[in-house]
Coordinates of C-alpha atoms in Angstrom, one line a residue:
T17 CA -2.5 13.3 17.5
S18 CA -2.7 16.5 15.6
E19 CA -0.6 18.3 13.0
T20 CA -2.5 21.5 13.7
G21 CA -0.9 23.5 16.4
L22 CA -0.6 27.1 17.4
L23 CA 1.3 30.0 15.7
F24 CA 2.3 32.9 18.0
D25 CA 3.6 36.0 16.2
I26 CA 6.1 38.4 17.6
N27 CA 3.4 40.4 19.3
S28 CA 1.7 37.5 21.2
N29 CA 3.6 37.7 24.5
D30 CA 1.1 37.9 27.5
N31 CA 3.9 38.9 29.9
T32 CA 2.3 37.0 32.7
T33 CA 5.1 34.9 34.3
T34 CA 2.9 32.6 36.4
S35 CA -0.2 30.5 36.1
S36 CA -2.2 28.6 38.7
L37 CA -4.1 25.3 38.6
G38 CA -7.8 26.1 38.2
E39 CA -7.4 28.7 35.4
L40 CA -9.9 28.5 32.6
L41 CA -9.5 27.7 28.9
V42 CA -12.0 30.0 27.3
T43 CA -12.7 28.8 23.7
A44 CA -16.1 30.5 23.0
P45 CA -16.2 34.3 22.4
P46 CA -14.8 36.3 24.0
A47 CA -11.7 34.0 23.9
A48 CA -9.7 37.0 24.8
A49 CA -10.9 36.4 28.3
S50 CA -8.3 33.6 28.6
K51 CA -4.6 34.0 28.3
W52 CA -4.6 30.3 27.2
K53 CA -5.1 29.4 23.6
E54 CA -6.5 26.0 22.7
L55 CA -3.8 24.0 20.8
S56 CA -6.0 22.0 18.5
S57 CA -9.6 20.9 18.6
N58 CA -8.3 17.6 17.2
L59 CA -6.9 16.9 20.7
N60 CA -10.3 17.3 22.5
V61 CA -10.9 13.9 24.0
K62 CA -13.9 12.7 26.0
F63 CA -13.5 10.1 28.7
S64 CA -15.7 8.7 31.4
V65 CA -15.1 8.0 35.1
E66 CA -17.2 5.4 36.8
V67 CA -15.5 5.0 40.2
A68 CA -14.7 7.9 42.6
K69 CA -11.3 6.5 43.5
N70 CA -9.3 7.0 40.3
K71 CA -6.1 8.3 38.7
I72 CA -6.0 10.0 35.3
N73 CA -2.4 9.7 33.9
M74 CA -1.8 12.3 31.1
M75 CA 1.0 12.8 28.7
F76 CA 1.2 15.7 26.2
H77 CA 4.1 15.9 23.7
A78 CA 4.7 18.4 20.9
G79 CA 7.4 19.8 18.7
V80 CA 8.2 23.5 19.1
E81 CA 9.8 25.7 16.5
S82 CA 11.1 29.3 16.8
G83 CA 12.1 31.6 13.9
N84 CA 15.5 32.2 12.5
I85 CA 17.4 34.7 14.7
G86 CA 20.3 35.2 12.2
A87 CA 23.3 36.9 13.9
A88 CA 21.4 38.1 17.0
V89 CA 22.6 36.8 20.3
D90 CA 20.8 35.8 23.6
Q91 CA 17.3 35.4 22.1
N92 CA 14.7 33.1 23.6
I93 CA 11.0 32.6 23.9
K94 CA 9.4 31.5 27.2
F95 CA 6.1 29.6 26.8
M96 CA 3.8 27.3 28.8
C97 CA 1.4 24.5 28.0
G98 CA -1.2 22.9 30.1
I99 CA -3.8 20.2 30.2
F100 CA -7.4 21.1 31.0
I101 CA -10.2 18.8 32.2
D102 CA -13.6 20.4 31.4
N103 CA -11.8 23.7 30.5
I104 CA -10.1 23.9 34.0
L105 CA -6.3 23.8 34.2
V106 CA -5.1 20.6 36.0
A107 CA -1.5 20.3 34.8
L108 CA 1.1 22.8 33.5
R109 CA 4.8 23.2 32.7
S110 CA 6.7 26.2 31.3
D111 CA 9.7 25.9 29.0
Q112 CA 11.7 28.1 26.7
I113 CA 13.3 27.7 23.3
D114 CA 16.6 29.4 22.7
G115 CA 17.8 30.9 19.4
I116 CA 21.1 29.6 18.0
T117 CA 23.2 32.5 16.8
N118 CA 24.3 32.3 13.1
K119 CA 22.4 29.0 12.6
N120 CA 20.4 30.9 10.0
V121 CA 17.4 28.6 10.0
N122 CA 14.5 28.0 12.4
N123 CA 15.2 26.3 15.8
E124 CA 13.4 23.2 17.0
S125 CA 12.8 21.6 20.4
I126 CA 10.6 19.0 22.1
Y127 CA 8.1 19.8 24.8
T128 CA 6.7 17.1 27.1
L129 CA 4.2 17.3 30.0
N130 CA 3.4 14.3 32.2
Y131 CA 1.0 14.5 35.1
T132 CA -1.4 12.5 37.2
V133 CA -4.7 13.8 38.6
N134 CA -6.4 11.9 41.4
D135 CA -10.0 11.3 42.1
V136 CA -11.7 13.1 39.2
S137 CA -15.5 13.2 39.7
I138 CA -17.7 10.5 38.3
G139 CA -19.2 11.3 34.9
E140 CA -18.1 12.3 31.4
H141 CA -15.2 14.8 31.0
T142 CA -13.2 16.4 28.2
L143 CA -9.4 16.8 28.0
K144 CA -8.0 19.7 26.1
V145 CA -4.5 21.2 25.7
G146 CA -3.8 25.0 25.8
C147 CA -0.6 27.0 25.5
R148 CA 0.6 30.5 26.1
R149 CA 3.5 32.6 24.8
I150 CA 4.9 34.3 28.0
S151 CA 7.8 36.5 26.9
T152 CA 10.6 37.0 24.4
I153 CA 14.2 38.2 24.8
G154 CA 15.1 39.6 21.5
T155 CA 13.0 40.8 18.5
N156 CA 11.1 39.5 15.5
V157 CA 10.9 35.8 16.5
N158 CA 7.8 33.8 15.8
L159 CA 6.9 30.6 17.7
A160 CA 4.9 27.5 16.7
I161 CA 3.8 24.7 19.0
G162 CA 2.6 21.4 17.5
Q163 CA 3.3 22.5 13.9
S164 CA 5.9 24.0 11.7
L165 CA 6.4 27.8 11.2
D166 CA 7.0 27.6 7.5
N167 CA 8.2 24.0 6.6
S168 CA 11.7 25.3 5.9
V169 CA 13.4 22.9 8.4
A170 CA 10.7 20.7 9.8
N171 CA 7.2 19.9 8.7
N172 CA 3.9 19.6 10.6
F173 CA 4.2 15.8 10.8
M174 CA 7.6 16.1 12.5
L175 CA 6.3 18.6 15.0
Q176 CA 2.8 17.2 15.6
S177 CA 1.2 17.0 19.0
V178 CA 0.3 13.8 20.9
L179 CA -2.1 13.6 23.9
K180 CA -2.3 10.3 25.7
F181 CA -4.2 9.4 28.8
D182 CA -5.1 6.4 30.9
V183 CA -8.0 6.2 33.4
S184 CA -7.2 3.9 36.3
E185 CA -10.0 3.1 38.7
L186 CA -10.1 1.2 41.9
V187 CA -11.5 -2.3 41.4
K188 CA -13.3 -4.0 44.3
I189 CA -14.0 -7.7 44.4
T190 CA -16.7 -8.9 46.6
R191 CA -17.8 -12.5 47.2

């Protein structure tokens, strides 16, 4: 789990509406080479695979918060998160958070990504989570994934991220 997430300001849209499995999460300079931003180094998890026939079941869950839109109408932020094995995108799902007109406080939502990858190569691997802010309809709206924007409605504990995984390997019994 992690209470450290990503803050995307109003100028963070990458305006790329699609992603493909196999994209890279670049964390070392120049990180600008990747449209993906690592969610939290606290979610970096190492695991080992010992049998070639396997399934890696992954679940990522996080709170999402967008800024107060006031009296504006029809505002939303499209975003995407993905799970990376050895910095290679293996699972992704896009979503959006809608502004609620005249609510006059930040808006919260829940994001969940469940996925299974088959037959990961034998050896040690690292899981990471990355997210992107794709586009915004409206103006002046910030976005936080896995943490609060400003603790005015929800706090970091309430919006924290969780990454869970299970490694299932084929077991053979010989006599």
